[in-house]
Coordinates of C-alpha atoms in Angstrom, one line a residue:
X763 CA 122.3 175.9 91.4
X764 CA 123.6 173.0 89.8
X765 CA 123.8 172.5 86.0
X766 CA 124.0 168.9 84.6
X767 CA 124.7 167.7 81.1
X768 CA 124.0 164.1 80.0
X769 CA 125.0 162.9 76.9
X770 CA 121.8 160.8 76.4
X771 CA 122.3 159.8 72.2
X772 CA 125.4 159.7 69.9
X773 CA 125.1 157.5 66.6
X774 CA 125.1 158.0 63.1
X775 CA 121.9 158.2 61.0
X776 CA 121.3 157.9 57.3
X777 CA 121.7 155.1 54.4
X778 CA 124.4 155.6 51.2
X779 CA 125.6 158.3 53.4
X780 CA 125.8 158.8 57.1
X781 CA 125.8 162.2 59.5
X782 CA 127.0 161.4 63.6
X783 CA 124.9 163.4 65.5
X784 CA 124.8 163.7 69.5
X785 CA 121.2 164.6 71.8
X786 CA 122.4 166.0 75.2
X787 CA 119.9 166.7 77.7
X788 CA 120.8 169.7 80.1
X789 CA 119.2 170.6 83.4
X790 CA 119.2 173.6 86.1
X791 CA 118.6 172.2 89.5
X792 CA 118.1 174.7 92.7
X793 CA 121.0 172.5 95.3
X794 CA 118.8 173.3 98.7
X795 CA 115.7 171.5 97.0
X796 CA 116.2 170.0 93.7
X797 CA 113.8 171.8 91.9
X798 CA 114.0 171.6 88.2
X799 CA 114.5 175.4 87.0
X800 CA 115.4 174.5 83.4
X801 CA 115.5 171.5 81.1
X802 CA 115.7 171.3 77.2
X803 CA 117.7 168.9 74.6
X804 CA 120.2 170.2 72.6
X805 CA 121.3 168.0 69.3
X806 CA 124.2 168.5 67.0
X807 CA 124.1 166.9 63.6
X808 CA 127.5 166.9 61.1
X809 CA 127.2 166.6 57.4
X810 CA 126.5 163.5 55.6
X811 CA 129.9 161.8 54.1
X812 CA 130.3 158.2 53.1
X813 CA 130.8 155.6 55.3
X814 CA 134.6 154.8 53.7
X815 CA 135.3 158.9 54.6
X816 CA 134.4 158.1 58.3
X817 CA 136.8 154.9 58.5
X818 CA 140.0 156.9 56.9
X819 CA 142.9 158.1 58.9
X820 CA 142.1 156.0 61.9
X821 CA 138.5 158.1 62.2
X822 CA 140.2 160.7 62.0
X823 CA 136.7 162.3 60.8
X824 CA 134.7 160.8 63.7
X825 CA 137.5 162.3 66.3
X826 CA 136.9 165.5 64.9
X827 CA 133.4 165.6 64.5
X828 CA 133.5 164.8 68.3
X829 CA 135.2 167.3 69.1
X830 CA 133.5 169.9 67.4
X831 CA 129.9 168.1 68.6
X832 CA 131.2 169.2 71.6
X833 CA 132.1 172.4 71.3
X834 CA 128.7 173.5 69.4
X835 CA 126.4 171.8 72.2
X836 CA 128.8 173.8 74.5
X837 CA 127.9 176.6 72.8
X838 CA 124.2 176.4 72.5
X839 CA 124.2 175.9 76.1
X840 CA 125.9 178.9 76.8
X841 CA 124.1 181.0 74.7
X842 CA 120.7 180.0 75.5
X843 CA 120.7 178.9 79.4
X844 CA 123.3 182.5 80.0
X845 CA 122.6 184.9 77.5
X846 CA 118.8 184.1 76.4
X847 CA 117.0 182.7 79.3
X848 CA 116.3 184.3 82.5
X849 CA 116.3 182.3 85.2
X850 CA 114.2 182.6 88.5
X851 CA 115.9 184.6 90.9
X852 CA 116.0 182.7 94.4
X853 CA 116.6 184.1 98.0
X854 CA 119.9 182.6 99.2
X855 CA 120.9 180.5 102.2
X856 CA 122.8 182.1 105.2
X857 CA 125.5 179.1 103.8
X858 CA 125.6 180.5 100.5
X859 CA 125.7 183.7 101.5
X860 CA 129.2 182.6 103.3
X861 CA 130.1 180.7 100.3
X862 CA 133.5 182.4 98.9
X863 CA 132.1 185.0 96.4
X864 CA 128.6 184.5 97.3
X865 CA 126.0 184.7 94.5
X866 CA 128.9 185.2 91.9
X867 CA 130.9 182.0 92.5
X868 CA 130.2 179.1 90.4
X869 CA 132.3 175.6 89.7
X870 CA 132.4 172.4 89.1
X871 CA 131.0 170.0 91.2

Protein backbone atom coordinates (compact mmCIF):
# COMPACT_ATOMS: atom_id res chain seq x y z
CA UNK A 1 0.00 0.00 0.00
CA UNK A 2 0.95 3.31 -0.78
CA UNK A 3 -0.07 6.43 1.14
CA UNK A 4 0.01 9.85 -0.64
CA UNK A 5 -0.38 13.31 0.74
CA UNK A 6 -1.03 16.34 -1.47
CA UNK A 7 -0.97 19.59 -0.24
CA UNK A 8 -3.88 20.77 -2.47
CA UNK A 9 -4.73 24.52 -0.59
CA UNK A 10 -2.67 26.85 1.61
CA UNK A 11 -3.76 30.67 1.83
CA UNK A 12 -5.09 32.84 4.32
CA UNK A 13 -8.85 33.69 4.72
CA UNK A 14 -10.61 36.44 6.46
CA UNK A 15 -10.87 40.47 6.23
CA UNK A 16 -9.59 43.03 9.34
CA UNK A 17 -8.03 39.82 10.39
CA UNK A 18 -6.64 36.86 8.60
CA UNK A 19 -6.21 32.91 9.77
CA UNK A 20 -3.53 30.62 7.19
CA UNK A 21 -5.10 27.57 6.79
CA UNK A 22 -3.83 24.37 4.67
CA UNK A 23 -6.48 21.49 2.85
CA UNK A 24 -4.37 18.31 2.26
CA UNK A 25 -5.90 15.50 0.50
CA UNK A 26 -4.60 12.00 1.64
CA UNK A 27 -5.08 8.65 -0.22
CA UNK A 28 -4.49 4.81 0.43
CA UNK A 29 -3.66 3.09 -2.77
CA UNK A 30 -3.34 -1.03 -3.02
CA UNK A 31 0.55 -0.83 -5.26
CA UNK A 32 -0.42 -4.24 -7.36
CA UNK A 33 -3.63 -2.45 -8.73
CA UNK A 34 -4.24 1.03 -7.65
CA UNK A 35 -7.30 0.71 -6.10
CA UNK A 36 -8.30 3.59 -3.93
CA UNK A 37 -8.71 2.02 -0.21
CA UNK A 38 -9.07 5.42 1.42
CA UNK A 39 -9.37 9.09 0.71
CA UNK A 40 -10.59 12.09 2.89
CA UNK A 41 -9.29 15.95 3.26
CA UNK A 42 -7.86 17.04 6.22
CA UNK A 43 -7.70 21.12 6.85
CA UNK A 44 -5.83 22.93 9.47
CA UNK A 45 -6.92 26.47 10.34
CA UNK A 46 -4.66 28.88 12.85
CA UNK A 47 -6.15 31.73 14.74
CA UNK A 48 -7.02 35.02 13.23
CA UNK A 49 -4.25 37.85 13.93
CA UNK A 50 -3.80 40.97 12.02
CA UNK A 51 -2.18 41.21 8.93
CA UNK A 52 0.84 43.65 10.47
CA UNK A 53 1.38 40.43 13.21
CA UNK A 54 1.84 38.05 10.16
CA UNK A 55 4.54 40.46 8.40
CA UNK A 56 6.74 40.93 11.93
CA UNK A 57 9.93 39.24 12.50
CA UNK A 58 10.57 38.22 8.93
CA UNK A 59 6.99 36.00 9.15
CA UNK A 60 8.20 34.76 11.73
CA UNK A 61 4.39 33.87 12.58
CA UNK A 62 3.74 32.38 9.07
CA UNK A 63 7.05 30.07 9.50
CA UNK A 64 5.63 28.86 12.54
CA UNK A 65 2.17 28.41 11.69
CA UNK A 66 3.68 26.16 8.92
CA UNK A 67 5.30 24.26 10.91
CA UNK A 68 2.76 23.43 13.23
CA UNK A 69 0.09 23.10 10.04
CA UNK A 70 2.16 20.44 9.48
CA UNK A 71 2.56 18.71 12.38
CA UNK A 72 -1.40 18.76 13.18
CA UNK A 73 -2.42 17.38 9.61
CA UNK A 74 0.37 14.87 10.44
CA UNK A 75 -1.35 14.08 13.33
CA UNK A 76 -4.90 13.77 12.15
CA UNK A 77 -3.60 11.48 9.66
CA UNK A 78 -2.10 9.25 11.98
CA UNK A 79 -4.75 9.06 14.22
CA UNK A 80 -7.49 8.54 11.91
CA UNK A 81 -6.00 6.41 8.78
CA UNK A 82 -3.81 4.14 11.92
CA UNK A 83 -5.63 4.28 14.97
CA UNK A 84 -9.46 4.82 13.81
CA UNK A 85 -9.95 3.32 10.53
CA UNK A 86 -9.66 -0.22 9.54
CA UNK A 87 -8.56 -0.87 6.55
CA UNK A 88 -9.38 -3.90 4.13
CA UNK A 89 -7.20 -6.61 4.72
CA UNK A 90 -5.64 -7.88 1.21
CA UNK A 91 -3.99 -11.27 0.36
CA UNK A 92 -0.39 -10.59 -0.35
CA UNK A 93 1.85 -11.24 -3.46
CA UNK A 94 4.49 -14.04 -3.40
CA UNK A 95 6.87 -10.62 -3.91
CA UNK A 96 5.59 -9.08 -0.92
CA UNK A 97 5.70 -11.93 0.91
CA UNK A 98 9.72 -11.84 0.06
CA UNK A 99 9.79 -8.24 0.72
CA UNK A 100 12.22 -7.72 3.89
CA UNK A 101 9.72 -7.89 6.89
CA UNK A 102 6.82 -8.85 4.83
CA UNK A 103 3.43 -7.37 5.88
CA UNK A 104 5.16 -5.29 8.71
CA UNK A 105 7.65 -3.23 6.56
CA UNK A 106 6.62 0.06 5.47
CA UNK A 107 8.68 3.25 3.97
CA UNK A 108 8.96 5.83 1.89
CA UNK A 109 8.66 5.59 -1.50
Amino acid sequence: MVMEVIAKEVGFSGLNELRFYMVADVRVVRASDSECLYEREFVYQSDYYEPAIWAQNQAALLKAELERSYNSLAQSVVEQLFLLTELPQTTLTREEEDFPGGRYACGLA
